[in-house]
Amino acid sequence: MSTIAQNLQRVETRITSACQGAGRERASVRLLAVSKTFGALEVRLAHAAGQRAFGENYIQEGVDKIQALQDLALEWHCIGPVQSNKTRLVAAHFDWVHSIDRLKTAERLSAQRPPSLPPLQVCIQVNLDGGENKSGVAPDQALALAEAVAVLPHLQLRGIMTIPEPGDEQTTRALHAQAHALWLRLKSAGLQLDTLSMGMSSDLDVAVSEGSTMVRIGTAVFGQR
């Protein structure tokens, strides 16, 4: 068994345990394997171990892998910043985008999504802790942006994504709880959301216990970068 396959088993055990501890069904949390900086071979090994959804932070690197792995049935998620000059690449190659924090970006993705492809699945990135150098819309602006994105053609709004600053468990838990509360508020406003993308290798257990529906795991699957 490859190390990646063993790592995936360990991550699966963590997710299952976190779900049990929170009284949740295991099927309520999806694993997104973050393959940034790793090559097509590592993705193939993860695919052979049963993983199907992969996340990429760097768009050109992701597109290169998508093209190299067209023989596999994979689902590709863009989880990094999307510059205006890269929206056409993202719209043409990815299945999901987690990092929309401006209406202009969403409008470009909508206009550039090839009509032959299914709608691009998208999440609004929210900057909960106010990090100045971090992407994301402010929490009090999330509803307005989400409502504007939800009506664009060729996109399907699925939820929100957060990346808290590293901190102790208590701080991280509080931020995840805030994200879950915001997600529930957006749903109560009438938005049809099913995805709360939060939690990484270091905090997936806390994220699941606070309501995450998709954890983005890189190091714990592929190893140190």
Coordinates of C-alpha atoms in Angstrom, one line a residue, residues 8-225:
L8 CA -6.0 8.6 3.2
Q9 CA -7.0 5.8 5.6
R10 CA -5.8 7.8 8.6
V11 CA -7.6 10.9 7.4
E12 CA -10.8 8.8 6.9
T13 CA -10.5 7.5 10.5
R14 CA -10.1 11.1 11.8
I15 CA -13.2 12.3 9.9
T16 CA -15.2 9.3 11.0
S17 CA -14.3 9.8 14.6
A18 CA -15.1 13.5 14.4
C19 CA -18.4 12.8 12.9
Q20 CA -19.2 10.2 15.6
G21 CA -18.2 12.7 18.3
A22 CA -20.5 15.3 16.8
G23 CA -23.4 12.9 16.3
R24 CA -23.2 13.4 12.5
E25 CA -23.4 10.9 9.6
R26 CA -20.0 10.2 8.0
A27 CA -21.6 11.0 4.6
S28 CA -22.2 14.6 5.7
V29 CA -18.5 15.5 5.3
R30 CA -16.6 15.4 2.0
L31 CA -12.8 15.1 1.8
L32 CA -11.1 17.4 -0.7
A33 CA -7.5 16.3 -1.2
V34 CA -5.3 19.4 -1.7
S35 CA -2.7 18.4 -4.3
K36 CA -1.0 21.8 -4.8
T37 CA 2.8 21.4 -5.5
F38 CA 2.4 17.6 -5.9
G39 CA 2.5 16.1 -9.3
A40 CA 0.2 14.0 -11.4
L41 CA 1.7 10.8 -10.1
E42 CA 0.7 11.6 -6.5
V43 CA -2.8 12.4 -7.7
R44 CA -3.0 9.0 -9.5
L45 CA -1.9 7.2 -6.4
A46 CA -4.7 9.0 -4.4
H47 CA -7.2 8.2 -7.1
A48 CA -6.1 4.5 -7.0
A49 CA -6.9 4.6 -3.2
G50 CA -10.4 5.9 -3.9
Q51 CA -10.0 9.7 -3.8
R52 CA -11.9 11.6 -6.5
A53 CA -12.0 15.3 -5.5
F54 CA -8.8 17.4 -5.6
G55 CA -8.0 21.0 -4.7
E56 CA -5.5 23.3 -6.3
N57 CA -4.3 26.7 -5.1
Y58 CA -2.3 27.7 -8.2
I59 CA -4.3 27.9 -11.3
Q60 CA -1.8 27.2 -14.0
E61 CA -0.3 24.3 -12.0
G62 CA -3.9 22.9 -11.6
V63 CA -4.7 23.2 -15.2
D64 CA -1.5 21.4 -16.2
K65 CA -2.5 18.5 -13.9
I66 CA -6.1 18.5 -15.1
Q67 CA -4.9 18.1 -18.7
A68 CA -2.4 15.4 -17.7
L69 CA -5.1 13.4 -15.9
Q70 CA -7.9 13.6 -18.4
D71 CA -8.1 9.8 -18.5
L72 CA -9.3 9.8 -14.8
A73 CA -12.8 10.8 -13.6
L74 CA -11.7 13.5 -11.2
E75 CA -13.4 16.5 -9.7
W76 CA -11.2 19.6 -9.6
H77 CA -11.7 22.5 -7.1
C78 CA -9.9 25.9 -7.3
I79 CA -9.3 26.9 -3.7
G80 CA -6.8 29.8 -4.3
P81 CA -7.2 33.4 -5.3
V82 CA -8.6 34.0 -8.8
Q83 CA -7.0 36.9 -10.6
S84 CA -8.9 38.6 -13.4
N85 CA -6.5 37.3 -16.0
K86 CA -7.0 33.7 -14.9
T87 CA -10.8 33.5 -14.8
R88 CA -11.1 32.1 -18.3
L89 CA -8.7 29.2 -17.4
V90 CA -10.7 28.5 -14.2
A91 CA -14.0 28.7 -16.0
A92 CA -12.9 26.3 -18.7
H93 CA -11.1 23.7 -16.6
F94 CA -12.4 23.5 -13.0
D95 CA -15.6 22.1 -11.6
W96 CA -15.6 24.1 -8.4
V97 CA -14.3 27.5 -7.1
H98 CA -14.2 28.1 -3.4
S99 CA -12.6 31.5 -3.4
I100 CA -15.0 34.1 -4.8
D101 CA -14.8 37.3 -2.8
R102 CA -15.8 39.9 -5.4
L103 CA -18.8 40.1 -7.7
K104 CA -16.5 41.0 -10.6
T105 CA -14.7 37.7 -10.4
A106 CA -18.0 35.8 -10.3
E107 CA -19.4 37.7 -13.3
R108 CA -16.3 36.9 -15.3
L109 CA -16.5 33.2 -14.4
S110 CA -20.1 33.2 -15.4
A111 CA -19.5 34.9 -18.7
Q112 CA -16.5 32.7 -19.5
R113 CA -18.0 29.3 -18.5
P114 CA -18.2 27.2 -21.7
P115 CA -21.9 26.4 -22.4
S116 CA -21.0 22.8 -23.1
L117 CA -20.0 22.4 -19.4
P118 CA -22.3 22.0 -16.4
P119 CA -22.6 25.1 -14.1
L120 CA -19.5 26.0 -12.2
Q121 CA -20.0 25.2 -8.5
V122 CA -18.9 28.1 -6.4
C123 CA -18.4 29.2 -2.8
I124 CA -18.0 32.6 -1.3
Q125 CA -14.8 33.1 0.6
V126 CA -15.3 34.9 3.9
N127 CA -12.5 36.5 6.0
L128 CA -13.9 35.9 9.5
D129 CA -10.9 37.0 11.5
G130 CA -10.1 40.1 9.5
G131 CA -6.6 39.2 8.4
E132 CA -5.3 42.1 6.3
N133 CA -3.3 40.0 3.9
K134 CA -6.0 37.4 3.4
S135 CA -8.6 37.1 0.7
G136 CA -12.3 37.0 1.6
V137 CA -15.3 39.2 1.9
A138 CA -16.2 40.6 5.3
P139 CA -18.9 38.7 7.2
D140 CA -21.3 41.6 7.1
Q141 CA -21.0 41.7 3.3
A142 CA -21.3 38.0 2.6
L143 CA -25.1 38.0 2.2
A144 CA -25.2 40.7 -0.4
L145 CA -22.4 39.1 -2.4
A146 CA -24.0 35.6 -2.1
E147 CA -27.3 36.9 -3.3
A148 CA -25.7 38.6 -6.3
V149 CA -23.7 35.5 -7.2
A150 CA -26.7 33.2 -6.8
V151 CA -28.5 34.7 -9.8
L152 CA -25.7 34.6 -12.3
P153 CA -26.0 32.2 -15.1
H154 CA -23.6 29.3 -15.5
L155 CA -22.8 29.3 -11.8
Q156 CA -24.3 27.4 -8.9
L157 CA -23.8 28.9 -5.5
R158 CA -23.1 26.0 -3.0
G159 CA -21.9 27.7 0.2
I160 CA -19.0 29.5 1.9
M161 CA -15.3 28.8 2.5
T162 CA -13.1 30.1 5.3
I163 CA -9.4 29.9 6.2
P164 CA -8.9 31.0 9.8
E165 CA -5.5 32.2 10.9
P166 CA -3.6 29.5 12.8
G167 CA -4.3 29.6 16.5
D168 CA -5.1 27.6 19.6
E169 CA -8.0 25.2 19.6
Q170 CA -10.3 27.5 21.5
T171 CA -9.8 30.3 19.0
T172 CA -10.1 28.1 16.0
R173 CA -13.3 26.5 17.3
A174 CA -14.8 29.9 17.9
L175 CA -14.0 31.0 14.3
H176 CA -15.5 27.7 12.9
A177 CA -18.6 28.3 15.0
Q178 CA -18.9 31.8 13.6
A179 CA -18.6 30.4 10.1
H180 CA -21.3 27.9 10.7
A181 CA -23.6 30.5 12.2
L182 CA -23.0 32.7 9.1
W183 CA -23.8 29.8 6.8
L184 CA -27.0 29.2 8.7
R185 CA -28.0 32.9 8.4
L186 CA -27.4 32.8 4.6
K187 CA -29.6 29.7 4.4
S188 CA -32.3 31.3 6.5
A189 CA -32.3 34.3 4.1
G190 CA -33.4 31.9 1.4
L191 CA -30.2 30.8 -0.3
Q192 CA -30.0 27.1 -1.3
L193 CA -26.7 26.2 0.3
D194 CA -25.2 22.8 1.1
T195 CA -21.5 23.4 1.5
L196 CA -19.5 24.8 4.4
S197 CA -15.8 24.4 3.2
M198 CA -13.6 24.7 6.3
G199 CA -11.0 22.7 8.1
M200 CA -7.5 21.6 7.1
S201 CA -5.0 19.0 8.2
S202 CA -4.4 20.7 11.6
D203 CA -8.0 21.4 12.5
L204 CA -10.2 19.1 10.6
D205 CA -11.5 17.5 13.8
V206 CA -12.7 20.8 15.3
A207 CA -14.1 21.9 11.9
V208 CA -16.2 18.8 11.6
S209 CA -17.5 19.1 15.2
E210 CA -18.5 22.7 14.3
G211 CA -20.4 21.8 11.2
S212 CA -18.0 21.7 8.2
T213 CA -19.3 19.7 5.2
M214 CA -16.1 19.7 3.3
V215 CA -12.5 19.6 4.7
R216 CA -9.5 20.6 2.6
I217 CA -6.7 18.2 3.4
G218 CA -3.2 18.5 1.9
T219 CA -0.3 17.7 4.3
A220 CA -2.1 14.8 6.0
V221 CA -2.7 13.2 2.6
F222 CA 0.3 14.0 0.5
G223 CA 2.9 14.8 3.2
Q224 CA 5.0 17.9 3.9
R225 CA 5.5 20.3 1.0

